[in-house]
């Protein structure tokens, strides 16, 4: 027998604009951005937690449709508008008809929060929905559908996300009438569980309790286009009576803009710039200053859409620095970074994103790893040792060892390694039945270490042969009952087996296994730094060496093309500074510069790990929307130069002085100017003679000038 819940419906209908409890939001007064979000979290935190069974009992007051609209005791199913009766149509078990029953829909799916409490029973995101529609929604993100594969009676859809949404995959789209409801539900969830999401999982829409950028943009639109409804006003009072907390974004819809929209416009986003000092395991991220910012947050990801972040960079607060060294990375891998500025609890929108690919370890393809020891002892006492001389960390998943037995021309066994191998370290492969001395040094046991003295063994990196012991296709004995150790002067592999590269020891000699020594090969220089700056239509390259040995010249390459040579200093232990001006650059282009050095014997060393990339400004870079910047004069100068600035509108002018290595030496000015003509004096009497760079920020725009202090 159906029960009529007129009383519940009548109460819900009469609650039109119930008063917010006096003083409930006092602690949020006057705040915005992160500060407001934190304050609201503190206000609504610690609500009265219910059991999952008690959720059923809540729906008669929270989700019955009002009398005169749909009926007296129909559950309000936002996904279908189906006539579902509170008492009779609860889905007690999964065998019940999914089309005529309803269940408890976690609009923020329970799997995203790892089924943790109190999220699991928080009524502000729990809604009664037809069981079949709930099943179809599953844990899909909300979104906007391009082509529907499932549509309910009221027009709710499931299907592929529309182009341009920012998400690729299947999404679930409610009808417009409820998009604002669900947006404010999500704003509640990301605020209620702010800083309390350590045990949560992530999804295509969320990172723990944080909304991904595409989702936030979409929900802001939903919130704006579908204002707070009477349904929400009724529901908040019913939930408040049960949980004793409120949804701030129903009571105060303007809080949404104050936290997410207003925060993004109250402070300008920085401009992310090209990475510098790119090495095999690190790079330096750079960005422009925002005059009003008190700090910056750096986000680093391996995905262009920033779907996830590398450890500690989701984000990392880097204070008021304009660069950050990102380390502990993998070689030859592409990363992406972007930045936000912040002040007084407000946070900017995202900067542009910058991609950077870490360097490939030097000489890997030419034999930067090689066999350093071979043991063919009695019985199964067999081992191979691999040494890393590349100068960087080797990803061993790119390394294969192949065994050719009894003169065969096809591998009888292949081992693909795993893990990583640090520079100047060894990796040992052993026969699983070798003696204790060998096994104690082994990193892996493998069937590939089952050779005799006439079997060839090859070493491959990224499917390229880089070293060999023995001769493939030959069954002649070359190393039986013997231990071979690579001589110290050998620093790379050899694709032709050369006995003279090895020192021979007696059978079962294992004392050399587990370490290897190579002779130090002196390089012509120790390159300390290499930087590039755009100055008045040209690119100024500056570099320094900590020492040089028989150094003849530098070669300069731009986008992999040779452009110039610069004479070096021979042999010196004194720091030397160099500069080259590349005048053949065009506006609006990106250039990568690389140095080689050549010693007196003609040996060439490439410093690709320290290549630099920069983009030149477009035409008219000195003409800014706010005005224009002239050339500093006099230049060279001692100790004061004048910088002319013309402003067409009120703007904040921030000028800093940097040395050739990019280190800030002083702040010149940082204040707001009215429209007009200005000649700003720059006095650097406390600094030594050198080349410096002015970074001039006017509003969102930056201009760089080279100045020379000559005392």
XYZ file of C-alpha atoms in Angstrom:
711
model
C 0.000 0.000 0.000
C 1.414 3.368 -1.015
C 1.797 5.954 1.737
C 1.189 9.602 1.004
C 3.691 11.997 2.454
C 1.572 15.168 2.286
C 3.150 16.565 5.442
C 6.691 16.264 4.114
C 5.718 17.756 0.783
C 3.758 20.575 2.392
C 6.649 21.482 4.646
C 8.986 21.455 1.664
C 6.626 23.671 -0.293
C 6.250 26.195 2.507
C 9.990 26.599 2.924
C 10.571 29.281 0.307
C 13.353 31.532 1.489
C 14.087 30.362 5.020
C 16.504 32.606 6.819
C 20.180 31.679 7.017
C 21.058 31.214 10.703
C 22.269 34.485 12.188
C 26.037 34.833 12.036
C 26.516 31.561 10.133
C 28.821 33.092 7.512
C 30.396 35.852 9.617
C 33.876 34.299 9.402
C 33.733 34.528 5.603
C 32.950 38.245 5.470
C 35.245 40.294 3.231
C 37.277 37.303 1.995
C 37.884 36.005 -1.511
C 39.860 33.342 -3.331
C 41.590 30.644 -1.309
C 41.004 32.512 1.948
C 37.242 32.438 1.387
C 37.301 28.779 0.428
C 39.222 27.913 3.592
C 36.857 29.965 5.743
C 33.797 28.280 4.235
C 35.395 24.881 4.743
C 35.855 25.677 8.426
C 32.215 26.768 8.691
C 30.647 23.678 7.080
C 33.205 21.131 8.307
C 32.304 18.508 10.900
C 28.667 18.002 9.895
C 26.511 15.408 11.627
C 27.334 12.136 9.910
C 24.590 9.631 9.060
C 24.651 5.943 8.207
C 24.003 4.783 4.667
C 20.620 3.327 5.706
C 19.610 6.694 7.167
C 20.011 8.221 3.696
C 16.803 6.404 2.648
C 14.991 8.076 5.549
C 16.247 11.512 4.546
C 14.780 11.499 1.031
C 11.137 12.117 2.145
C 12.159 15.582 3.313
C 15.015 16.300 0.914
C 13.769 14.974 -2.429
C 9.970 14.604 -2.632
C 8.404 16.669 -5.384
C 6.090 19.429 -4.140
C 2.291 18.980 -4.207
C 0.691 20.354 -7.339
C 3.755 19.838 -9.509
C 4.329 16.127 -9.975
C 2.335 14.506 -7.192
C 2.421 14.021 -3.470
C 4.901 11.241 -2.884
C 7.017 11.017 -6.011
C 10.760 10.985 -5.631
C 12.444 13.816 -7.527
C 14.697 11.945 -9.990
C 16.748 14.578 -11.766
C 17.986 12.076 -14.365
C 14.566 10.882 -15.624
C 11.567 12.700 -13.978
C 10.107 9.191 -13.651
C 7.222 8.587 -11.212
C 8.985 6.691 -8.464
C 7.254 6.280 -5.079
C 9.286 6.875 -1.966
C 8.007 3.853 -0.046
C 7.449 1.137 -2.644
C 10.189 1.778 -5.179
C 13.376 1.762 -3.147
C 15.800 -0.695 -4.730
C 16.384 -3.125 -1.904
C 18.646 -5.421 -3.947
C 20.250 -5.570 -7.382
C 17.784 -8.172 -8.666
C 14.905 -5.662 -8.591
C 13.734 -4.036 -11.819
C 16.126 -1.157 -12.517
C 13.493 0.771 -14.506
C 10.866 0.959 -11.731
C 13.100 1.436 -8.682
C 15.445 4.125 -7.460
C 18.629 4.081 -5.437
C 21.115 6.425 -3.800
C 23.190 8.216 -6.419
C 26.584 9.536 -5.346
C 26.749 12.488 -7.727
C 30.441 12.725 -6.729
C 31.055 8.985 -7.267
C 32.033 7.072 -4.166
C 35.026 5.512 -5.978
C 36.519 8.971 -6.512
C 36.668 9.378 -2.726
C 37.769 5.771 -2.209
C 34.467 5.087 -0.383
C 35.593 7.112 2.618
C 33.348 8.711 5.220
C 31.780 11.220 5.710
C 31.741 11.713 1.908
C 29.945 8.380 1.531
C 26.760 9.608 3.272
C 26.956 13.372 2.740
C 23.425 14.286 1.666
C 24.494 17.376 -0.264
C 25.746 15.145 -3.090
C 23.434 12.119 -2.590
C 20.317 12.164 -4.786
C 17.605 9.559 -5.445
C 17.709 8.474 -9.108
C 16.143 5.733 -11.204
C 18.352 2.666 -10.811
C 18.955 2.194 -14.522
C 20.002 5.816 -15.028
C 22.281 5.505 -12.020
C 23.843 2.380 -13.538
C 24.385 4.166 -16.844
C 25.964 7.144 -15.128
C 28.202 4.797 -13.068
C 31.296 6.851 -12.174
C 31.445 8.842 -15.407
C 32.334 12.519 -15.167
C 29.613 15.026 -15.849
C 30.140 16.753 -19.169
C 28.548 17.911 -22.403
C 27.733 15.254 -24.995
C 28.551 15.386 -28.707
C 26.664 12.260 -29.798
C 24.427 10.421 -27.325
C 24.538 6.651 -26.860
C 21.939 6.710 -24.059
C 19.090 9.165 -23.414
C 16.565 9.148 -20.565
C 12.916 10.207 -20.595
C 13.738 13.780 -19.544
C 16.667 14.214 -21.998
C 19.648 13.363 -19.799
C 22.377 11.912 -22.045
C 25.475 9.740 -22.038
C 27.987 9.792 -24.873
C 31.298 11.071 -26.176
C 32.343 14.491 -24.870
C 31.842 17.343 -27.287
C 34.872 18.745 -29.097
C 36.487 21.592 -27.211
C 35.230 20.539 -23.778
C 38.745 19.824 -22.576
C 38.028 16.175 -21.845
C 38.177 13.191 -24.199
C 35.992 10.212 -23.350
C 32.464 9.296 -22.298
C 30.546 11.792 -20.144
C 27.097 12.044 -18.547
C 25.100 15.233 -19.193
C 22.062 16.236 -17.078
C 19.412 18.483 -18.575
C 19.882 22.251 -18.307
C 17.334 22.509 -15.469
C 19.704 20.711 -13.076
C 23.148 21.712 -14.320
C 23.388 24.577 -11.840
C 22.214 22.273 -9.026
C 25.013 19.819 -9.737
C 27.594 22.562 -10.247
C 26.801 23.983 -6.791
C 26.895 20.436 -5.427
C 30.447 20.068 -6.732
C 31.483 23.481 -5.400
C 30.180 22.325 -2.010
C 32.142 19.057 -2.207
C 35.435 20.627 -3.244
C 35.058 23.106 -0.357
C 33.651 20.790 2.353
C 36.507 18.296 1.834
C 39.213 20.849 1.081
C 42.439 19.694 2.827
C 40.671 16.490 3.991
C 41.119 14.376 0.863
C 44.353 12.493 1.607
C 42.643 9.126 1.165
C 40.730 10.057 -1.976
C 41.388 8.829 -5.504
C 41.285 10.932 -8.661
C 39.247 10.821 -11.852
C 39.019 12.415 -15.262
C 37.117 15.267 -13.621
C 38.889 15.565 -10.271
C 42.247 15.321 -8.527
C 41.228 14.128 -5.079
C 38.774 16.875 -4.028
C 40.082 19.415 -6.537
C 38.310 20.050 -9.832
C 40.330 19.732 -12.998
C 40.539 22.911 -15.057
C 38.153 21.795 -17.804
C 35.601 20.678 -15.217
C 35.850 23.926 -13.267
C 35.322 25.977 -16.442
C 32.268 23.915 -17.383
C 30.723 24.021 -13.898
C 31.214 27.782 -13.699
C 29.174 28.054 -16.895
C 26.507 25.717 -15.524
C 26.309 27.739 -12.317
C 25.958 30.995 -14.244
C 23.378 29.717 -16.733
C 21.160 27.892 -14.209
C 20.621 30.076 -11.103
C 19.583 28.725 -7.707
C 16.118 27.163 -7.929
C 13.316 26.742 -5.397
C 14.178 23.033 -5.370
C 17.656 23.853 -4.052
C 16.322 26.341 -1.497
C 13.923 23.716 -0.180
C 16.559 21.009 -0.141
C 19.211 22.989 1.719
C 16.826 23.544 4.628
C 15.908 19.860 4.749
C 19.544 18.750 4.679
C 20.504 21.397 7.221
C 17.925 19.957 9.622
C 19.610 16.552 9.295
C 23.338 17.302 8.875
C 23.524 20.689 10.594
C 25.618 22.265 7.869
C 24.737 24.222 4.739
C 25.788 24.535 1.107
C 27.301 28.042 0.969
C 26.892 28.260 -2.805
C 23.115 27.980 -2.552
C 22.906 30.514 0.275
C 25.419 32.832 -1.405
C 25.817 32.060 -5.122
C 28.185 35.016 -5.370
C 30.757 33.028 -3.380
C 31.443 31.015 -6.549
C 32.755 34.077 -8.362
C 34.559 35.289 -5.260
C 36.558 32.057 -5.058
C 37.021 30.912 -8.660
C 36.117 33.631 -11.139
C 37.110 36.742 -9.207
C 40.342 35.130 -8.100
C 41.401 34.642 -11.672
C 40.907 38.275 -12.640
C 41.962 40.010 -9.439
C 45.592 39.136 -10.130
C 47.288 38.699 -13.488
C 48.636 35.337 -14.539
C 52.378 35.226 -15.219
C 53.756 34.294 -18.631
C 55.607 30.990 -18.576
C 58.866 31.210 -20.520
C 61.094 28.617 -22.150
C 62.955 26.269 -19.849
C 66.685 26.663 -19.404
C 69.577 24.532 -18.095
C 67.995 21.397 -19.547
C 69.833 18.259 -18.451
C 69.133 14.531 -18.429
C 67.321 14.641 -15.081
C 66.345 18.291 -14.586
C 65.498 21.647 -16.089
C 64.859 25.168 -14.876
C 61.307 26.469 -15.328
C 61.044 30.240 -15.890
C 58.262 32.822 -15.905
C 57.726 36.564 -15.896
C 56.986 38.576 -12.784
C 53.543 39.878 -11.886
C 53.985 43.209 -10.152
C 51.268 42.691 -7.546
C 52.016 39.037 -6.779
C 53.453 37.859 -3.485
C 54.277 34.391 -4.801
C 53.855 31.768 -7.485
C 52.697 28.157 -7.774
C 54.353 25.858 -10.290
C 52.570 22.882 -11.875
C 54.570 20.191 -13.721
C 53.050 17.260 -15.602
C 53.895 14.573 -18.112
C 50.540 15.226 -19.819
C 49.856 18.219 -22.035
C 46.390 18.536 -20.475
C 47.829 18.387 -16.935
C 45.593 15.434 -16.113
C 48.070 14.547 -13.357
C 51.202 16.049 -11.881
C 54.654 14.789 -11.034
C 55.356 14.360 -7.338
C 55.350 17.606 -5.304
C 54.382 19.752 -8.321
C 50.613 19.695 -8.198
C 51.416 22.519 -7.392
C 54.642 23.559 -5.659
C 54.647 26.944 -3.929
C 57.956 28.528 -4.984
C 57.535 31.820 -3.126
C 58.375 34.952 -5.089
C 61.056 33.304 -7.246
C 60.811 33.637 -11.029
C 62.432 30.278 -11.731
C 62.600 26.832 -10.207
C 64.862 23.835 -10.794
C 62.699 20.757 -11.405
C 64.817 17.666 -10.714
C 64.677 13.870 -10.313
C 63.250 13.512 -13.815
C 63.688 10.839 -16.477
C 65.962 11.456 -19.429
C 64.667 11.939 -22.973
C 61.138 12.614 -21.698
C 58.783 15.525 -22.410
C 57.333 17.473 -19.478
C 54.933 20.418 -19.329
C 54.755 23.264 -16.842
C 52.590 26.276 -16.117
C 52.391 28.824 -13.319
C 49.876 30.761 -11.251
C 50.524 33.924 -9.254
C 48.877 34.694 -5.947
C 48.408 37.400 -3.333
C 46.258 37.828 -0.204
C 44.398 34.567 -0.758
C 43.624 35.306 -4.420
C 45.093 33.172 -7.164
C 45.421 33.907 -10.868
C 44.310 31.751 -13.736
C 46.857 29.430 -15.360
C 49.691 30.806 -17.418
C 50.407 29.429 -20.856
C 52.009 25.992 -20.762
C 55.589 25.260 -21.824
C 56.913 21.892 -22.971
C 60.473 20.788 -22.331
C 62.250 17.541 -23.176
C 65.048 16.388 -20.921
C 68.334 15.546 -22.596
C 69.352 12.135 -23.790
C 72.371 10.806 -21.862
C 75.492 11.648 -23.817
C 76.940 9.019 -26.118
C 74.426 6.290 -25.271
C 73.867 5.488 -28.928
C 77.630 5.355 -29.489
C 78.287 2.988 -26.601
C 77.781 5.007 -23.438
C 77.067 1.648 -21.823
C 79.211 -1.392 -22.541
C 80.222 -4.817 -21.282
C 82.842 -4.341 -18.567
C 83.279 -7.968 -17.395
C 82.687 -11.509 -18.658
C 83.020 -14.619 -16.495
C 82.989 -18.074 -18.123
C 83.990 -20.226 -15.162
C 83.589 -23.793 -14.046
C 80.166 -25.399 -14.197
C 77.512 -22.615 -14.058
C 79.793 -19.886 -12.698
C 78.936 -17.395 -15.405
C 78.236 -13.649 -15.306
C 78.116 -10.469 -17.391
C 78.724 -6.949 -16.117
C 77.474 -3.769 -17.844
C 78.991 -0.348 -17.103
C 77.306 3.054 -17.610
C 79.718 5.677 -18.948
C 77.036 7.856 -20.537
C 77.094 10.705 -18.034
C 73.403 10.237 -17.189
C 70.928 7.720 -15.835
C 70.147 4.850 -18.236
C 66.621 3.460 -18.510
C 67.387 -0.249 -18.589
C 64.089 -1.059 -20.262
C 65.830 0.192 -23.425
C 68.641 -2.356 -23.005
C 68.674 -5.904 -24.421
C 71.295 -8.645 -24.075
C 71.269 -11.350 -26.757
C 72.981 -14.760 -26.689
C 74.031 -16.603 -29.876
C 74.806 -20.259 -29.124
C 77.073 -22.657 -31.025
C 77.735 -20.404 -33.998
C 74.095 -19.513 -34.522
C 73.084 -16.382 -36.403
C 69.801 -15.872 -34.530
C 69.577 -15.231 -30.774
C 68.981 -18.364 -28.704
C 68.016 -16.201 -25.724
C 67.254 -12.506 -25.158
C 67.002 -10.595 -21.887
C 65.287 -7.193 -21.735
C 66.401 -5.445 -18.581
C 64.385 -3.249 -16.231
C 64.984 -0.474 -13.739
C 67.663 2.178 -14.152
C 71.429 2.383 -14.020
C 73.148 5.462 -12.637
C 76.211 6.965 -14.266
C 79.497 5.211 -13.394
C 77.634 2.235 -11.898
C 77.481 -1.408 -13.020
C 74.676 -3.916 -13.569
C 75.423 -7.626 -13.161
C 73.607 -10.511 -14.870
C 74.333 -13.976 -13.487
C 73.514 -17.594 -14.124
C 70.946 -18.676 -11.542
C 73.135 -21.631 -10.492
C 76.381 -19.682 -10.126
C 78.390 -19.744 -6.920
C 77.697 -17.492 -3.932
C 80.440 -15.008 -4.846
C 78.784 -14.281 -8.199
C 75.205 -14.303 -6.943
C 76.055 -11.851 -4.154
C 76.905 -9.247 -6.824
C 74.058 -10.097 -9.217
C 71.272 -7.623 -10.000
C 69.410 -10.281 -11.982
C 69.692 -13.950 -12.878
C 68.877 -14.771 -16.475
C 68.900 -17.613 -18.977
C 70.888 -15.385 -21.313
C 73.890 -16.033 -19.022
C 74.221 -19.619 -20.184
C 77.107 -19.268 -22.586
C 80.266 -21.235 -23.260
C 83.550 -19.883 -24.548
C 82.397 -20.086 -28.164
C 79.030 -18.314 -27.795
C 78.671 -14.649 -28.760
C 76.873 -12.094 -26.562
C 75.546 -8.751 -27.868
C 74.466 -5.572 -26.044
C 71.723 -3.402 -27.565
C 70.450 0.053 -26.605
C 67.132 1.111 -28.201
C 67.554 -1.779 -30.674
C 70.985 -0.524 -31.776
C 73.982 -2.840 -31.354
C 76.591 -1.062 -29.232
C 78.869 -3.824 -27.897
C 79.735 -7.501 -28.459
C 81.784 -10.297 -26.905
C 82.672 -13.025 -29.412
C 81.701 -13.412 -33.063
C 78.147 -14.099 -34.195
C 78.033 -17.065 -36.592
C 81.339 -18.508 -35.431
C 81.707 -21.515 -33.159
C 85.423 -20.928 -32.596
C 86.469 -20.762 -28.958
C 87.586 -17.295 -27.876
C 87.115 -17.215 -24.083
C 86.637 -20.543 -22.288
C 87.284 -21.080 -18.563
C 88.330 -17.479 -18.190
C 87.413 -14.092 -16.712
C 87.681 -11.014 -18.945
C 87.769 -7.462 -17.516
C 87.533 -4.409 -19.823
C 90.673 -2.261 -19.679
C 90.286 1.159 -17.974
C 91.119 3.122 -21.112
C 88.117 1.627 -22.947
C 85.233 4.054 -22.476
C 82.677 2.799 -24.984
C 81.487 -0.380 -26.629
C 82.808 -1.958 -29.791
C 80.611 -3.779 -32.308
C 83.633 -5.846 -33.342
C 85.071 -8.100 -30.642
C 88.637 -6.924 -29.975
C 90.622 -9.100 -27.574
C 93.167 -6.330 -26.884
C 90.468 -4.314 -25.057
C 90.270 -6.978 -22.338
C 92.499 -8.198 -19.510
C 92.344 -11.977 -19.002
C 92.221 -13.665 -15.579
C 92.121 -17.285 -14.470
C 89.000 -19.425 -14.135
C 86.462 -18.448 -11.447
C 88.146 -15.093 -10.739
C 85.295 -13.015 -9.225
C 87.075 -10.326 -7.215
C 86.556 -7.686 -9.957
C 82.818 -8.302 -10.295
C 80.441 -5.576 -9.054
C 82.589 -2.530 -9.850
C 84.548 -1.133 -12.739
C 87.186 1.552 -13.256
C 87.680 3.711 -16.340
C 90.490 6.147 -17.005
C 89.554 9.808 -16.765
C 89.420 11.332 -20.212
C 90.052 15.058 -19.833
C 87.609 17.353 -21.624
C 88.663 20.617 -23.145
C 86.512 22.734 -20.833
C 84.276 22.727 -17.814
C 81.272 24.723 -19.023
C 79.830 26.619 -16.069
C 76.866 28.376 -17.657
C 75.213 29.148 -20.991
C 72.423 31.725 -21.369
C 70.571 33.597 -24.099
C 68.780 36.973 -23.976
C 66.851 38.887 -26.601
C 68.187 42.440 -26.834
C 67.039 45.083 -29.311
C 66.467 42.786 -32.268
C 69.379 40.431 -31.578
C 70.093 37.437 -29.340
C 72.970 37.832 -26.914
C 74.599 34.517 -25.975
C 76.746 34.513 -22.836
C 78.633 31.619 -21.338
C 81.416 31.028 -18.857
C 83.976 28.294 -18.218
C 85.374 27.301 -14.846
C 88.521 25.887 -16.495
C 89.932 25.048 -19.935
C 92.496 22.539 -21.163
C 94.069 23.023 -24.617
C 90.846 24.579 -25.756
C 90.904 25.917 -29.323
C 87.446 27.217 -30.180
C 83.718 27.148 -29.576
C 81.237 26.248 -32.277
C 77.790 27.868 -32.024
C 74.739 26.163 -33.517
C 71.285 27.704 -33.959
C 68.452 25.240 -34.556
C 71.084 22.577 -35.350
C 72.818 24.748 -37.970
C 76.378 26.027 -37.485
C 76.474 29.844 -37.354
C 79.847 30.910 -35.874
C 83.111 30.033 -34.137
C 84.526 31.863 -31.130
C 88.213 31.608 -30.182
C 88.847 30.111 -26.751
C 91.504 30.615 -24.090
C 93.721 27.550 -24.450
C 94.572 26.272 -20.992
C 93.442 28.191 -17.920
C 92.116 27.580 -14.408
C 90.577 31.065 -14.244
C 86.880 31.626 -14.932
C 86.399 33.029 -18.431
C 83.372 34.849 -19.837
C 82.281 34.858 -23.481
C 79.607 36.595 -25.515
C 78.327 36.292 -29.059
C 75.628 38.480 -30.647
C 73.392 36.719 -33.132
C 71.899 39.475 -35.282
C 70.267 37.207 -37.847
C 67.079 36.510 -35.920
C 63.505 37.361 -36.820
C 60.611 38.559 -34.663
C 58.178 35.984 -33.354
C 60.475 32.972 -33.852
C 61.816 30.273 -31.493
C 65.530 29.461 -31.496
C 67.573 26.761 -29.766
C 71.308 27.411 -29.299
C 73.987 24.796 -28.669
C 77.725 24.976 -27.974
C 80.477 22.599 -29.048
C 84.100 23.009 -28.013
C 87.174 21.835 -29.961
C 90.526 20.992 -28.368
C 93.974 21.310 -29.955
C 93.769 17.700 -31.214
C 90.524 18.393 -33.055
C 88.305 16.460 -30.622
C 84.785 17.905 -30.465
C 82.611 17.892 -27.340
C 78.910 18.786 -27.625
C 77.272 20.488 -24.629
C 73.733 19.579 -25.669
C 72.652 19.137 -22.054
C 73.048 22.905 -21.616
C 71.308 24.053 -24.788
C 69.042 27.092 -24.412
C 65.779 27.937 -26.158
C 64.070 31.316 -26.371
C 61.345 32.976 -28.405
C 61.826 36.419 -29.889
C 59.037 38.983 -29.433
C 56.897 39.919 -32.407
C 57.221 43.099 -34.389
C 56.903 46.340 -32.402
C 57.755 44.737 -29.075
C 58.688 48.119 -27.607
C 55.206 49.464 -28.357
C 53.047 48.183 -25.538
C 49.278 48.531 -25.057
C 49.977 50.777 -22.091
C 52.561 52.919 -23.924
C 56.145 52.516 -25.075
C 59.687 51.996 -23.756
C 62.736 53.759 -25.165
C 66.389 52.754 -25.107
C 68.329 53.480 -21.925
C 70.890 56.291 -22.280
C 73.773 56.700 -21.935
C 74.792 53.130 -22.579
C 77.505 52.189 -21.597
C 77.188 54.314 -18.438
C 78.703 55.020 -15.035
C 76.903 54.787 -12.633
C 73.506 56.173 -13.809
C 71.487 55.634 -16.971
C 68.027 56.926 -17.901
C 65.138 54.790 -19.130
C 62.391 56.703 -21.004
C 58.830 55.399 -20.594
C 55.636 56.783 -22.107
C 52.325 55.620 -20.627
C 48.980 56.015 -22.369
C 47.097 54.673 -19.348
C 47.581 54.052 -15.661
C 49.827 51.024 -15.144
C 52.095 49.338 -12.623
C 55.739 49.598 -13.677
C 58.134 47.024 -12.233
C 61.816 47.158 -13.210
C 64.487 44.708 -12.058
C 68.195 44.385 -12.884
C 69.779 40.995 -13.661
C 73.313 39.817 -14.409
C 74.245 37.734 -17.454
C 73.425 34.537 -15.554
C 69.860 35.641 -14.927
C 70.367 36.393 -11.219
C 68.443 39.392 -9.953
C 70.770 42.085 -8.600
C 68.284 44.730 -7.505
C 64.753 46.104 -7.800
C 64.713 49.481 -9.542
C 61.078 50.498 -9.164
C 57.735 48.852 -8.453
C 54.792 51.241 -8.316
C 51.785 52.551 -10.198
C 52.215 55.459 -12.627
C 49.597 57.729 -14.155
C 49.534 58.412 -17.918
C 52.427 60.618 -19.051
C 56.101 60.798 -20.033
C 58.764 59.617 -17.570
C 62.543 59.406 -17.501
C 63.449 56.898 -14.811
C 67.000 57.115 -13.407
C 68.770 53.796 -12.812
C 71.709 54.064 -10.416
C 73.908 50.977 -9.924
C 76.873 52.558 -8.154
C 77.168 49.579 -5.781
C 77.664 47.031 -8.556
C 80.871 46.123 -10.436
C 81.482 46.777 -14.119
C 79.639 44.197 -16.201
C 76.883 43.561 -18.705
C 73.426 43.683 -17.111
C 69.853 43.293 -18.270
C 66.842 45.402 -17.378
C 63.562 43.511 -17.113
C 60.788 46.072 -17.502
C 57.252 44.950 -16.703
C 54.385 47.250 -17.644
C 51.043 45.674 -16.860
C 51.102 42.193 -18.389
C 53.994 42.933 -20.750
C 57.729 42.507 -20.309
C 60.610 44.174 -22.156
C 64.327 43.369 -21.771
C 67.232 45.715 -22.451
C 70.943 45.145 -22.239
C 72.945 47.839 -20.426
C 76.691 48.008 -19.799
C 78.147 49.426 -16.587
C 81.705 50.611 -17.265
C 83.534 52.156 -14.301
